Amino acid sequence: GAGVSQSPRYKVAKRGQDVALRCDPISGHVSLFWYQQALGQGPEFLTYFQNEAQLDKSGLPSDRFFAERPEGSVSTLKIQRTQQEDSAVYLCASSLSAGGQHTFGSGTRLTVV
Amino acid sequence: AQSVTQLDSQVPVFEEAPVELRCNYSSSVSVYLFWYVQYPNQGLQLLLKYLSGSTLVESINGFEAEFNKSQTSFHLRKPSVHISDTAEYFCAVSEAPGGGSYIPTFGRGTSLIVHP
């Protein structure tokens, strides 16, 4: 597509609920990144894919966070047993190559109540 | 590992005044540098980038940034701002290929507020 598409745009989850956030990158972009952006902060790296391979997941804050990109295109970030501190905007970005400029989606604003 | 410091969390200016948003980075290897802009309720958009070559880079909407290796800075400037420039600005650094981590590190952001 023309840009990076993320869904849902907003998500309200009850504490303890599982959520799944979707990212549809630009066609042909091999690199895909997930970031977490807390209010008033810059994006913090979560995980990185090159095609279907998850090359770096060092930023995932706990084992409740899981990401996949099974066919090297669409990616899903899953958060199990959500907690209030998970409330943030989750940004997805794709690029033609590692180290290249990112094209970001509009993000998913997750609020855990 | 690289790091980025944006020295000002908020910069208020009047319309048509000049502005400078400061960014300093730390890295032991060659870097790529980026400025992204984020308008309310939107994702980040690339404003300009330095990869190599000329140390002065420009955007299509009048912003420019200069890579200063000795001072490890990449400050963003505009000679005359518009109300529409009100947004959050993020500086980011990644290590050039072969140098290490290609995953960019972002600063905390500077909120540019342009008053009429």
PDB file of C-alpha atoms in Angstrom:
ATOM      1  CA  GLY A   1       0.000   0.000   0.000  1.00  0.00           C
ATOM      2  CA  ALA A   2       0.879   3.659  -0.077  1.00  0.00           C
ATOM      3  CA  GLY A   3       1.753   3.842   3.593  1.00  0.00           C
ATOM      4  CA  VAL A   4       2.075   1.853   6.777  1.00  0.00           C
ATOM      5  CA  SER A   5      -1.343   0.911   8.122  1.00  0.00           C
ATOM      6  CA  GLN A   6      -2.006   0.082  11.753  1.00  0.00           C
ATOM      7  CA  SER A   7      -5.172  -1.227  13.352  1.00  0.00           C
ATOM      8  CA  PRO A   8      -7.021  -0.686  15.520  1.00  0.00           C
ATOM      9  CA  ARG A   9      -6.422   3.027  15.863  1.00  0.00           C
ATOM     10  CA  TYR A  10      -7.555   2.964  19.492  1.00  0.00           C
ATOM     11  CA  LYS A  11      -7.907   0.061  21.884  1.00  0.00           C
ATOM     12  CA  VAL A  12      -9.234   0.045  25.412  1.00  0.00           C
ATOM     13  CA  ALA A  13      -8.502  -3.146  27.308  1.00  0.00           C
ATOM     14  CA  LYS A  14      -9.409  -4.269  30.776  1.00  0.00           C
ATOM     15  CA  ARG A  15      -6.436  -5.211  32.910  1.00  0.00           C
ATOM     16  CA  GLY A  16      -5.632  -8.866  32.326  1.00  0.00           C
ATOM     17  CA  GLN A  17      -7.087  -8.951  28.839  1.00  0.00           C
ATOM     18  CA  ASP A  18      -5.018 -10.044  25.824  1.00  0.00           C
ATOM     19  CA  VAL A  19      -4.685  -7.663  22.861  1.00  0.00           C
ATOM     20  CA  ALA A  20      -3.396  -7.967  19.299  1.00  0.00           C
ATOM     21  CA  LEU A  21      -2.170  -4.994  17.308  1.00  0.00           C
ATOM     22  CA  ARG A  22      -1.767  -5.226  13.558  1.00  0.00           C
ATOM     23  CA  CYS A  23       0.732  -3.579  11.223  1.00  0.00           C
ATOM     24  CA  ASP A  24       0.561  -3.662   7.441  1.00  0.00           C
ATOM     25  CA  PRO A  25       3.874  -2.274   6.105  1.00  0.00           C
ATOM     26  CA  ILE A  26       4.657  -0.747   2.746  1.00  0.00           C
ATOM     27  CA  SER A  27       4.814  -3.437   0.089  1.00  0.00           C
ATOM     28  CA  GLY A  28       8.400  -4.478  -0.546  1.00  0.00           C
ATOM     29  CA  HIS A  29       9.786  -3.139   2.727  1.00  0.00           C
ATOM     30  CA  VAL A  30      11.826  -5.962   4.206  1.00  0.00           C
ATOM     31  CA  SER A  31      12.475  -4.314   7.564  1.00  0.00           C
ATOM     32  CA  LEU A  32       9.725  -3.831  10.125  1.00  0.00           C
ATOM     33  CA  PHE A  33      10.038  -2.284  13.565  1.00  0.00           C
ATOM     34  CA  TRP A  34       7.745  -1.979  16.565  1.00  0.00           C
ATOM     35  CA  TYR A  35       8.115   0.889  19.029  1.00  0.00           C
ATOM     36  CA  GLN A  36       6.368   1.868  22.238  1.00  0.00           C
ATOM     37  CA  GLN A  37       5.783   5.585  22.801  1.00  0.00           C
ATOM     38  CA  ALA A  38       4.754   6.662  26.265  1.00  0.00           C
ATOM     39  CA  LEU A  39       3.126  10.042  26.762  1.00  0.00           C
ATOM     40  CA  GLY A  40       5.659  12.828  26.324  1.00  0.00           C
ATOM     41  CA  GLN A  41       8.451  10.474  25.322  1.00  0.00           C
ATOM     42  CA  GLY A  42      10.195   9.411  22.161  1.00  0.00           C
ATOM     43  CA  PRO A  43       9.622   6.014  20.585  1.00  0.00           C
ATOM     44  CA  GLU A  44      11.309   3.166  22.429  1.00  0.00           C
ATOM     45  CA  PHE A  45      12.412   0.169  20.387  1.00  0.00           C
ATOM     46  CA  LEU A  46      10.596  -3.110  20.990  1.00  0.00           C
ATOM     47  CA  THR A  47      11.486  -5.513  18.190  1.00  0.00           C
ATOM     48  CA  TYR A  48      12.743  -5.761  14.607  1.00  0.00           C
ATOM     49  CA  PHE A  49      12.004  -8.106  11.710  1.00  0.00           C
ATOM     50  CA  GLN A  50      13.825  -8.630   8.471  1.00  0.00           C
ATOM     51  CA  ASN A  51      11.308 -10.376   6.265  1.00  0.00           C
ATOM     52  CA  GLU A  52       9.838 -13.102   8.483  1.00  0.00           C
ATOM     53  CA  ALA A  53      12.855 -13.384  10.754  1.00  0.00           C
ATOM     54  CA  GLN A  54      12.739 -11.647  14.107  1.00  0.00           C
ATOM     55  CA  LEU A  55      16.332 -10.465  14.369  1.00  0.00           C
ATOM     56  CA  ASP A  56      16.089  -8.432  17.535  1.00  0.00           C
ATOM     57  CA  LYS A  57      13.560  -8.561  20.344  1.00  0.00           C
ATOM     58  CA  SER A  58      15.727  -7.032  23.015  1.00  0.00           C
ATOM     59  CA  GLY A  59      13.300  -4.174  23.622  1.00  0.00           C
ATOM     60  CA  LEU A  60      10.290  -6.281  24.537  1.00  0.00           C
ATOM     61  CA  PRO A  61       9.642  -5.368  28.185  1.00  0.00           C
ATOM     62  CA  SER A  62       8.470  -8.788  29.355  1.00  0.00           C
ATOM     63  CA  ASP A  63       7.497 -12.241  28.168  1.00  0.00           C
ATOM     64  CA  ARG A  64       3.916 -10.977  27.964  1.00  0.00           C
ATOM     65  CA  PHE A  65       4.893  -9.245  24.732  1.00  0.00           C
ATOM     66  CA  PHE A  66       5.132 -11.297  21.557  1.00  0.00           C
ATOM     67  CA  ALA A  67       5.490 -10.286  17.927  1.00  0.00           C
ATOM     68  CA  GLU A  68       5.309 -12.222  14.688  1.00  0.00           C
ATOM     69  CA  ARG A  69       5.540 -11.651  10.959  1.00  0.00           C
ATOM     70  CA  PRO A  70       4.933 -15.135   9.559  1.00  0.00           C
ATOM     71  CA  GLU A  71       4.929 -14.317   5.839  1.00  0.00           C
ATOM     72  CA  GLY A  72       7.305 -11.398   5.875  1.00  0.00           C
ATOM     73  CA  SER A  73       4.566  -8.836   5.380  1.00  0.00           C
ATOM     74  CA  VAL A  74       1.850  -8.138   7.966  1.00  0.00           C
ATOM     75  CA  SER A  75       3.017  -8.180  11.576  1.00  0.00           C
ATOM     76  CA  THR A  76       1.108  -8.611  14.816  1.00  0.00           C
ATOM     77  CA  LEU A  77       2.185  -7.439  18.243  1.00  0.00           C
ATOM     78  CA  LYS A  78       0.436  -9.370  20.978  1.00  0.00           C
ATOM     79  CA  ILE A  79       0.320  -8.386  24.616  1.00  0.00           C
ATOM     80  CA  GLN A  80      -0.946 -10.959  27.068  1.00  0.00           C
ATOM     81  CA  ARG A  81      -2.511 -10.178  30.452  1.00  0.00           C
ATOM     82  CA  THR A  82      -2.304  -6.429  29.884  1.00  0.00           C
ATOM     83  CA  GLN A  83      -1.322  -4.185  32.761  1.00  0.00           C
ATOM     84  CA  GLN A  84      -1.793  -0.469  33.274  1.00  0.00           C
ATOM     85  CA  GLU A  85       1.847   0.274  32.514  1.00  0.00           C
ATOM     86  CA  ASP A  86       1.308  -1.135  29.029  1.00  0.00           C
ATOM     87  CA  SER A  87      -0.806   1.937  28.201  1.00  0.00           C
ATOM     88  CA  ALA A  88       1.016   3.744  25.395  1.00  0.00           C
ATOM     89  CA  VAL A  89       0.990   4.351  21.679  1.00  0.00           C
ATOM     90  CA  TYR A  90       2.430   1.426  19.757  1.00  0.00           C
ATOM     91  CA  LEU A  91       4.096   2.499  16.542  1.00  0.00           C
ATOM     92  CA  CYS A  92       5.017   0.322  13.615  1.00  0.00           C
ATOM     93  CA  ALA A  93       7.561   1.402  11.027  1.00  0.00           C
ATOM     94  CA  SER A  94       8.938  -0.183   7.894  1.00  0.00           C
ATOM     95  CA  SER A  95      11.968   0.515   5.747  1.00  0.00           C
ATOM     96  CA  LEU A  96      13.517  -0.776   2.554  1.00  0.00           C
ATOM     97  CA  SER A  97      16.601  -1.918   4.406  1.00  0.00           C
ATOM     98  CA  ALA A  98      18.028  -2.064   7.886  1.00  0.00           C
ATOM     99  CA  GLY A  99      19.325   1.340   8.877  1.00  0.00           C
ATOM    100  CA  GLY A 100      17.251   3.125   6.266  1.00  0.00           C
ATOM    101  CA  GLN A 101      14.737   5.818   6.947  1.00  0.00           C
ATOM    102  CA  HIS A 102      11.551   4.662   8.627  1.00  0.00           C
ATOM    103  CA  THR A 103       8.028   5.155   7.352  1.00  0.00           C
ATOM    104  CA  PHE A 104       5.750   5.119  10.381  1.00  0.00           C
ATOM    105  CA  GLY A 105       2.144   4.162  10.774  1.00  0.00           C
ATOM    106  CA  SER A 106      -0.244   6.365  12.750  1.00  0.00           C
ATOM    107  CA  GLY A 107       0.021   4.065  15.736  1.00  0.00           C
ATOM    108  CA  THR A 108      -2.376   2.238  18.019  1.00  0.00           C
ATOM    109  CA  ARG A 109      -3.215   3.997  21.259  1.00  0.00           C
ATOM    110  CA  LEU A 110      -3.666   1.329  23.918  1.00  0.00           C
ATOM    111  CA  THR A 111      -5.349   2.249  27.169  1.00  0.00           C
ATOM    112  CA  VAL A 112      -5.495  -0.388  29.891  1.00  0.00           C
ATOM    113  CA  VAL A 113      -8.154   0.272  32.520  1.00  0.00           C
TER     114      VAL A 113
ATOM    115  CA  ALA B   1      25.529   1.794  21.750  1.00  0.00           C
ATOM    116  CA  GLN B   2      24.337   5.175  20.622  1.00  0.00           C
ATOM    117  CA  SER B   3      22.319   7.770  22.504  1.00  0.00           C
ATOM    118  CA  VAL B   4      20.508  10.999  21.664  1.00  0.00           C
ATOM    119  CA  THR B   5      19.922  14.062  23.801  1.00  0.00           C
ATOM    120  CA  GLN B   6      17.385  16.711  22.892  1.00  0.00           C
ATOM    121  CA  LEU B   7      18.206  19.520  25.232  1.00  0.00           C
ATOM    122  CA  ASP B   8      14.885  21.348  25.138  1.00  0.00           C
ATOM    123  CA  SER B   9      11.574  19.677  25.928  1.00  0.00           C
ATOM    124  CA  GLN B  10       9.588  22.707  24.778  1.00  0.00           C
ATOM    125  CA  VAL B  11      10.440  25.670  22.536  1.00  0.00           C
ATOM    126  CA  PRO B  12       7.865  28.480  22.288  1.00  0.00           C
ATOM    127  CA  VAL B  13       8.369  31.026  19.502  1.00  0.00           C
ATOM    128  CA  PHE B  14       6.367  33.668  17.699  1.00  0.00           C
ATOM    129  CA  GLU B  15       5.333  33.250  14.099  1.00  0.00           C
ATOM    130  CA  GLU B  16       7.977  34.366  11.582  1.00  0.00           C
ATOM    131  CA  ALA B  17      10.752  34.169  14.193  1.00  0.00           C
ATOM    132  CA  PRO B  18      13.770  31.904  13.701  1.00  0.00           C
ATOM    133  CA  VAL B  19      14.075  28.696  15.692  1.00  0.00           C
ATOM    134  CA  GLU B  20      16.729  26.136  16.579  1.00  0.00           C
ATOM    135  CA  LEU B  21      15.968  22.735  18.075  1.00  0.00           C
ATOM    136  CA  ARG B  22      19.064  21.160  19.566  1.00  0.00           C
ATOM    137  CA  CYS B  23      20.173  17.562  19.247  1.00  0.00           C
ATOM    138  CA  ASN B  24      23.375  15.939  20.457  1.00  0.00           C
ATOM    139  CA  TYR B  25      24.291  12.328  19.992  1.00  0.00           C
ATOM    140  CA  SER B  26      26.824   9.852  21.268  1.00  0.00           C
ATOM    141  CA  SER B  27      28.302   7.029  19.222  1.00  0.00           C
ATOM    142  CA  SER B  28      31.665   5.390  18.770  1.00  0.00           C
ATOM    143  CA  VAL B  29      31.130   4.706  15.061  1.00  0.00           C
ATOM    144  CA  SER B  30      29.858   6.454  11.944  1.00  0.00           C
ATOM    145  CA  VAL B  31      26.221   7.440  12.168  1.00  0.00           C
ATOM    146  CA  TYR B  32      23.126   8.238  10.222  1.00  0.00           C
ATOM    147  CA  LEU B  33      21.079  11.108  11.641  1.00  0.00           C
ATOM    148  CA  PHE B  34      17.400  11.898  11.237  1.00  0.00           C
ATOM    149  CA  TRP B  35      14.803  14.442  12.254  1.00  0.00           C
ATOM    150  CA  TYR B  36      11.192  13.295  12.397  1.00  0.00           C
ATOM    151  CA  VAL B  37       8.106  15.443  12.975  1.00  0.00           C
ATOM    152  CA  GLN B  38       4.942  14.260  14.694  1.00  0.00           C
ATOM    153  CA  TYR B  39       1.716  16.210  14.364  1.00  0.00           C
ATOM    154  CA  PRO B  40      -1.039  15.592  16.939  1.00  0.00           C
ATOM    155  CA  ASN B  41      -2.563  12.115  16.756  1.00  0.00           C
ATOM    156  CA  GLN B  42      -0.342  11.126  13.858  1.00  0.00           C
ATOM    157  CA  GLY B  43       2.693   8.927  13.390  1.00  0.00           C
ATOM    158  CA  LEU B  44       6.187  10.267  12.871  1.00  0.00           C
ATOM    159  CA  GLN B  45       7.147  11.626   9.451  1.00  0.00           C
ATOM    160  CA  LEU B  46      10.689  11.964   8.200  1.00  0.00           C
ATOM    161  CA  LEU B  47      11.693  15.630   7.966  1.00  0.00           C
ATOM    162  CA  LEU B  48      15.310  15.279   6.842  1.00  0.00           C
ATOM    163  CA  LYS B  49      18.283  12.979   7.114  1.00  0.00           C
ATOM    164  CA  TYR B  50      22.048  12.920   6.998  1.00  0.00           C
ATOM    165  CA  LEU B  51      23.662   9.776   5.611  1.00  0.00           C
ATOM    166  CA  SER B  52      26.904  11.054   4.074  1.00  0.00           C
ATOM    167  CA  GLY B  53      28.253  13.859   1.918  1.00  0.00           C
ATOM    168  CA  SER B  54      27.284  17.466   2.529  1.00  0.00           C
ATOM    169  CA  THR B  55      26.899  18.170   6.220  1.00  0.00           C
ATOM    170  CA  LEU B  56      24.051  20.609   5.604  1.00  0.00           C
ATOM    171  CA  VAL B  57      20.747  18.964   4.734  1.00  0.00           C
ATOM    172  CA  GLU B  58      17.454  20.623   3.947  1.00  0.00           C
ATOM    173  CA  SER B  59      13.777  19.712   3.938  1.00  0.00           C
ATOM    174  CA  ILE B  60      11.161  20.814   1.429  1.00  0.00           C
ATOM    175  CA  ASN B  61       9.406  23.047   3.973  1.00  0.00           C
ATOM    176  CA  GLY B  62      12.339  25.271   4.908  1.00  0.00           C
ATOM    177  CA  PHE B  63      13.987  23.354   7.747  1.00  0.00           C
ATOM    178  CA  GLU B  64      17.682  22.575   7.675  1.00  0.00           C
ATOM    179  CA  ALA B  65      20.103  20.701   9.899  1.00  0.00           C
ATOM    180  CA  GLU B  66      23.858  20.590  10.003  1.00  0.00           C
ATOM    181  CA  PHE B  67      25.894  17.566  11.001  1.00  0.00           C
ATOM    182  CA  ASN B  68      28.769  18.675  13.196  1.00  0.00           C
ATOM    183  CA  LYS B  69      31.019  15.714  13.886  1.00  0.00           C
ATOM    184  CA  SER B  70      33.378  17.495  16.263  1.00  0.00           C
ATOM    185  CA  GLN B  71      30.499  18.666  18.429  1.00  0.00           C
ATOM    186  CA  THR B  72      28.436  15.513  17.843  1.00  0.00           C
ATOM    187  CA  SER B  73      25.418  17.647  17.063  1.00  0.00           C
ATOM    188  CA  PHE B  74      22.652  17.745  14.497  1.00  0.00           C
ATOM    189  CA  HIS B  75      20.660  20.859  15.344  1.00  0.00           C
ATOM    190  CA  LEU B  76      17.498  21.677  13.401  1.00  0.00           C
ATOM    191  CA  ARG B  77      16.878  25.246  12.264  1.00  0.00           C
ATOM    192  CA  LYS B  78      14.309  27.288  10.410  1.00  0.00           C
ATOM    193  CA  PRO B  79      14.739  31.012   9.688  1.00  0.00           C
ATOM    194  CA  SER B  80      11.025  31.851   9.864  1.00  0.00           C
ATOM    195  CA  VAL B  81       8.415  29.541  11.420  1.00  0.00           C
ATOM    196  CA  HIS B  82       4.717  29.230  10.654  1.00  0.00           C
ATOM    197  CA  ILE B  83       1.814  28.322  12.900  1.00  0.00           C
ATOM    198  CA  SER B  84       1.606  25.046  10.998  1.00  0.00           C
ATOM    199  CA  ASP B  85       5.095  24.075  12.218  1.00  0.00           C
ATOM    200  CA  THR B  86       3.658  23.493  15.691  1.00  0.00           C
ATOM    201  CA  ALA B  87       4.442  19.839  16.367  1.00  0.00           C
ATOM    202  CA  GLU B  88       6.723  17.446  18.225  1.00  0.00           C
ATOM    203  CA  TYR B  89      10.183  17.004  16.709  1.00  0.00           C
ATOM    204  CA  PHE B  90      12.323  13.928  17.289  1.00  0.00           C
ATOM    205  CA  CYS B  91      16.010  13.517  16.572  1.00  0.00           C
ATOM    206  CA  ALA B  92      17.213   9.976  15.884  1.00  0.00           C
ATOM    207  CA  VAL B  93      20.567   8.305  15.315  1.00  0.00           C
ATOM    208  CA  SER B  94      21.464   4.933  13.880  1.00  0.00           C
ATOM    209  CA  GLU B  95      24.854   3.457  13.260  1.00  0.00           C
ATOM    210  CA  ALA B  96      25.955   3.305   9.640  1.00  0.00           C
ATOM    211  CA  PRO B  97      26.168  -0.133   8.015  1.00  0.00           C
ATOM    212  CA  GLY B  98      29.043  -2.148   9.358  1.00  0.00           C
ATOM    213  CA  GLY B  99      29.289   0.029  12.404  1.00  0.00           C
ATOM    214  CA  GLY B 100      26.973  -1.765  14.752  1.00  0.00           C
ATOM    215  CA  SER B 101      23.318  -1.355  15.595  1.00  0.00           C
ATOM    216  CA  TYR B 102      21.200  -0.210  12.681  1.00  0.00           C
ATOM    217  CA  ILE B 103      18.224   0.220  14.965  1.00  0.00           C
ATOM    218  CA  PRO B 104      17.652   3.942  15.481  1.00  0.00           C
ATOM    219  CA  THR B 105      17.611   5.500  18.904  1.00  0.00           C
ATOM    220  CA  PHE B 106      15.206   8.397  19.336  1.00  0.00           C
ATOM    221  CA  GLY B 107      15.452  11.427  21.557  1.00  0.00           C
ATOM    222  CA  ARG B 108      12.674  12.374  23.943  1.00  0.00           C
ATOM    223  CA  GLY B 109      11.351  15.000  21.569  1.00  0.00           C
ATOM    224  CA  THR B 110      11.056  18.782  21.504  1.00  0.00           C
ATOM    225  CA  SER B 111       7.645  20.378  21.392  1.00  0.00           C
ATOM    226  CA  LEU B 112       7.733  23.400  19.061  1.00  0.00           C
ATOM    227  CA  ILE B 113       4.917  25.797  19.863  1.00  0.00           C
ATOM    228  CA  VAL B 114       4.431  28.657  17.418  1.00  0.00           C
ATOM    229  CA  HIS B 115       2.382  31.584  18.687  1.00  0.00           C
ATOM    230  CA  PRO B 116       0.634  34.096  16.398  1.00  0.00           C
TER     231      PRO B 116
END
